[in-house]
Each structure stands twice: as structure tokens, then as C-alpha cells.
Amino acid sequence: MLTPPRAEPINFHLGKVLEGIKNMEHTLDRRSREVLRAVIHAHISTGEPVGSRTIAKKYGLGVSPATIRNVMADLEEMGFLTHPHTSAGRIPTDKGFRFYVNELMSEKKATPAFLQDQLSQLQNLLLREDLNPSEVLVEACRILSRISNHMGLVFIPTLRTSRFHHIQFVPLTPQKVLAVIISEGGMIQHKTVTLEDEITPQELEKYGKLLNQEFAGKGLMEVRKALLEAMERDIREYDTLYTKALQMARKALETMEDEGLIHVEGTSNILSHKEFIENVERMKGLFKAFEEKSKVVKLLDRCLESEDLVVTIGSETEIEELQDLSLVASSCRVGDRIIGGLGIMGPKRMDYAYVLPLMRETAQLINTILTA
């Protein structure tokens, strides 16, 4: 059975960021937390810098604008808020958003009737018998994008989901070999391997036969793990021929990246947010990042090992062009097998209290459908 994402804990990537936040928790008293929460709610709503008068009028904290202004100054000094030079108001930093998601946010438990209706539509679509698991994820991505008004992302990790069928070694020079790995279903990946010693075409053919007999039908990730484990054991267990075959295959697979398949829905939704309408360079950077597929694959690949929701905020993406965005993502599995990752990507000021339960409910729905 697929284990659906749990409400707690949420998986966060950057240990240093989280550790720093935990170290600051005791310094934020009740009033500071209330002010930070109010600033973030106001900024999520408007996209504008937030002033102390706005907080005093709208959020009923029972203190004067001057007191709120002092608290906001303290929060800025601690790194939770920042002060745009063109405005008297303040906006949350990545650290501020992270602390909000981790410590201050209350998820919107009551699911609106609209969302229930959309999830019912999603369920009807996904229950079609002609959809395979990958198509289920794509359909879910499409509806998530429409419901959230953000981008929907799907990552189908071909290396993780494919099974080994055949490997062939093609000599390029006496010490360079092209390893061609063919998976069931016909996917082909290749890697150039540099050898310490010269090798003959006849030896390469023998290596290929041994490996094909040993690993045919096994998952590519399983094969890669088995190769690494075999090489860590006492090398004297194996004869010379088998040892060299293992070494060749290990070099071919150990650094092979999973390019995978990516499906994106709703890029126009991102462009409707004022952060991008008012900043053409941000818009260009976003499209540049999605043109460089490997960057997005690296980001989405992080969520695949977790059974919890994975929330990546701003600079935590470690991708310069995506540092104005946040991602809420979940892995999707059938039994122990990972079939893909599903996510919602939007501005850092996305309504996390709405997006997280939306992502969780969708993942649970997919779990139910795929394991039925």
C-alpha cells in the first residue's frame, strides 16, 4: 500500500536553515509571533510591503502602531522580515516564510465546496480505466494547477521506474568504452567509461553477457545499488572476469542522472502574479530555468524519497532562477515502488495554509486510486 503524506512532520531540505530557525524559536515571544503571522498574511493577500498601521487596523492585536513598528524592526534585525528600499513597509524573508510554515501556520481544515467539487472531478477523471499511473499524475497536475492558480508539476523518474533489460559495451579507444543501457520498454541511456587498462572487444562482449544474465528484469535503481554493494564486499569473492564486469557496470551506472519526464501545467498562472508582471527579468529567469530541464529534475527529485510533503521555499531551491518561487510536493508510490512526484509551484507568498492540505488531499486521492 502507498503510504499517504502525513500531516506532520513536513520534510524540509536545508538542515542549516531549519537548525537556525529552531535556535531562534525561544527568542520570539507571543507578540512577535502574532506580528510576524499578521505581516505574512497581509503580504500573501496583497503582495505589497506591509506597514504597522495596516497590522494595527486589520488584525486586532490590541497594541498601537508604534509598538507594532518596534516589533517589526526587531523581526527585521533577526532576519524574519526585510525592508524594501522603495517602501516604508516590510515583507517576509525566506526565513520568515519558513518559520511561518514550520511554526505559525494553521492549515485551512475546512475544505471549500469549490475544492470538493474539483476533487470530485479529479477522482472521476482518474478512475478512468484507460489511464496508466503516469497519466493519472498528469491529470492530477492539470487540475491542481487550475484549483491553486499556480503551476502544477509532475516528474516521472525513468531511472527509478525502469527495469534493466540489456547492457552493451562499445569500444571507442583501447581505454574508453561507451556503455549503452537499454531498459524494458526501450528507453536507452549511455555513458562513456574511462578504463585504467586497455581492453579488447572480445572481453567487452563477455562482460556484457555476464551482466545481462545477472541483472535482466531488475529495476535500474536496484541494479545500481547491487553493483555498489558487490564492489564493497571482499573482491576475492569473484573471479577476475566477473569483477571487471562489475566494475564496468558500476562506472556506467553510479553517476548516471535520472533525466526523467517532466510535465508542467499553468505557467501562465505564475505570470498573472504581480511579482512577475512587474519584473520582466524574473519572468525571463523562470522560463530559462524550465528550459534547462536538469535543474528542475534536481529540484523535484528531492521529494521522491520522502513520504511526507516536501516544502521548498525561495532560496532553498538552490536554483537562482527559481528563488522567487516555492514548491509544495509529494512523492507517489505503488507499494514500495516510486512512480513519480507531484507538486504545486507558486510565488513565495503562496497561501501555504491552503496549498498544503490541497496537495495532501490530492496525494491521498491518487494513493486510493492507484492501489484500488
CSV table of N, CA, C and O in Angstrom, one decimal, residues 151 264 266-272 276 279-293 295-296 321-322 325 345:
chain,number,residue,atom,x,y,z
A,151,MET,N,1.5,26.8,-10.8
A,151,MET,CA,1.9,25.8,-11.7
A,151,MET,C,1.8,24.4,-11.1
A,151,MET,O,2.1,24.3,-9.9
A,264,VAL,N,4.6,20.1,-17.1
A,264,VAL,CA,4.3,21.4,-16.4
A,264,VAL,C,3.0,21.9,-16.9
A,264,VAL,O,2.7,21.9,-18.1
A,266,GLY,N,0.2,25.3,-16.4
A,266,GLY,CA,-0.1,26.5,-15.8
A,266,GLY,C,1.0,27.5,-15.6
A,266,GLY,O,0.9,28.3,-14.7
A,267,THR,N,1.9,27.6,-16.5
A,267,THR,CA,3.0,28.6,-16.4
A,267,THR,C,2.4,30.0,-16.5
A,267,THR,O,2.8,31.0,-15.9
A,268,SER,N,1.3,30.1,-17.2
A,268,SER,CA,0.6,31.4,-17.4
A,268,SER,C,0.0,31.9,-16.0
A,268,SER,O,-0.1,33.1,-15.8
A,269,ASN,N,-0.3,30.9,-15.1
A,269,ASN,CA,-0.8,31.3,-13.8
A,269,ASN,C,0.3,32.0,-13.0
A,269,ASN,O,0.0,33.0,-12.3
A,270,ILE,N,1.5,31.6,-13.1
A,270,ILE,CA,2.6,32.3,-12.4
A,270,ILE,C,2.8,33.7,-13.0
A,270,ILE,O,2.9,34.7,-12.2
A,271,LEU,N,2.6,33.9,-14.3
A,271,LEU,CA,2.8,35.2,-14.9
A,271,LEU,C,1.7,36.1,-14.5
A,271,LEU,O,1.8,37.3,-14.8
A,272,SER,N,0.6,35.6,-14.0
A,272,SER,CA,-0.5,36.5,-13.6
A,272,SER,C,-0.3,37.2,-12.2
A,272,SER,O,-1.0,38.1,-11.9
A,276,PHE,N,5.8,38.9,-11.1
A,276,PHE,CA,6.3,38.7,-12.4
A,276,PHE,C,5.8,39.7,-13.4
A,276,PHE,O,6.6,40.0,-14.4
A,279,ASN,N,8.1,42.6,-13.1
A,279,ASN,CA,9.6,42.3,-13.2
A,279,ASN,C,9.8,41.4,-14.4
A,279,ASN,O,9.7,40.2,-14.2
A,280,VAL,N,10.2,41.9,-15.5
A,280,VAL,CA,10.4,41.1,-16.7
A,280,VAL,C,11.6,40.2,-16.5
A,280,VAL,O,11.6,39.1,-17.0
A,281,GLU,N,12.6,40.6,-15.8
A,281,GLU,CA,13.8,39.8,-15.6
A,281,GLU,C,13.4,38.5,-14.8
A,281,GLU,O,14.0,37.4,-15.1
A,282,ARG,N,12.6,38.7,-13.8
A,282,ARG,CA,12.1,37.5,-13.1
A,282,ARG,C,11.4,36.5,-14.0
A,282,ARG,O,11.6,35.3,-14.0
A,283,MET,N,10.6,37.1,-14.9
A,283,MET,CA,9.8,36.2,-15.8
A,283,MET,C,10.8,35.5,-16.8
A,283,MET,O,10.6,34.3,-17.0
A,284,LYS,N,11.8,36.2,-17.3
A,284,LYS,CA,12.8,35.6,-18.2
A,284,LYS,C,13.5,34.5,-17.5
A,284,LYS,O,13.7,33.4,-18.0
A,285,GLY,N,13.9,34.7,-16.2
A,285,GLY,CA,14.6,33.7,-15.4
A,285,GLY,C,13.8,32.4,-15.2
A,285,GLY,O,14.3,31.3,-15.3
A,286,LEU,N,12.5,32.6,-15.0
A,286,LEU,CA,11.6,31.5,-14.8
A,286,LEU,C,11.6,30.6,-16.0
A,286,LEU,O,11.8,29.4,-15.9
A,287,PHE,N,11.4,31.2,-17.2
A,287,PHE,CA,11.4,30.4,-18.4
A,287,PHE,C,12.7,29.8,-18.7
A,287,PHE,O,12.8,28.6,-19.2
A,288,LYS,N,13.8,30.5,-18.4
A,288,LYS,CA,15.1,29.9,-18.6
A,288,LYS,C,15.3,28.7,-17.8
A,288,LYS,O,15.9,27.7,-18.3
A,289,ALA,N,14.9,28.7,-16.5
A,289,ALA,CA,15.0,27.5,-15.6
A,289,ALA,C,14.3,26.3,-16.2
A,289,ALA,O,14.8,25.2,-16.1
A,290,PHE,N,13.1,26.5,-16.7
A,290,PHE,CA,12.3,25.4,-17.2
A,290,PHE,C,12.8,24.9,-18.6
A,290,PHE,O,12.5,23.8,-19.0
A,291,GLU,N,13.6,25.8,-19.3
A,291,GLU,CA,14.2,25.3,-20.5
A,291,GLU,C,15.4,24.3,-20.1
A,291,GLU,O,15.7,23.4,-20.9
A,292,GLU,N,16.1,24.6,-19.0
A,292,GLU,CA,17.2,23.7,-18.6
A,292,GLU,C,16.6,22.6,-17.7
A,292,GLU,O,16.5,22.7,-16.4
A,293,LYS,N,16.1,21.6,-18.3
A,293,LYS,CA,15.4,20.5,-17.6
A,293,LYS,C,16.1,19.9,-16.4
A,293,LYS,O,15.4,19.6,-15.4
A,295,LYS,N,17.8,21.2,-14.1
A,295,LYS,CA,17.7,21.9,-12.9
A,295,LYS,C,16.4,21.6,-12.2
A,295,LYS,O,16.3,21.4,-11.0
A,296,VAL,N,15.3,21.5,-13.0
A,296,VAL,CA,14.0,21.2,-12.4
A,296,VAL,C,13.9,19.8,-11.9
A,296,VAL,O,13.3,19.5,-10.9
A,321,GLU,N,17.3,31.0,-10.7
A,321,GLU,CA,16.2,31.5,-11.5
A,321,GLU,C,14.8,31.2,-10.8
A,321,GLU,O,13.8,31.8,-11.1
A,322,LEU,N,14.8,30.3,-9.8
A,322,LEU,CA,13.6,29.9,-9.1
A,322,LEU,C,13.5,30.4,-7.7
A,322,LEU,O,12.6,30.0,-7.0
A,325,LEU,N,10.3,31.6,-6.1
A,325,LEU,CA,9.2,30.7,-6.0
A,325,LEU,C,9.3,29.7,-4.9
A,325,LEU,O,10.4,29.5,-4.3
A,345,MET,N,3.9,24.7,-7.7
A,345,MET,CA,4.9,25.8,-7.6
A,345,MET,C,4.2,27.1,-7.8
A,345,MET,O,3.5,27.3,-8.7
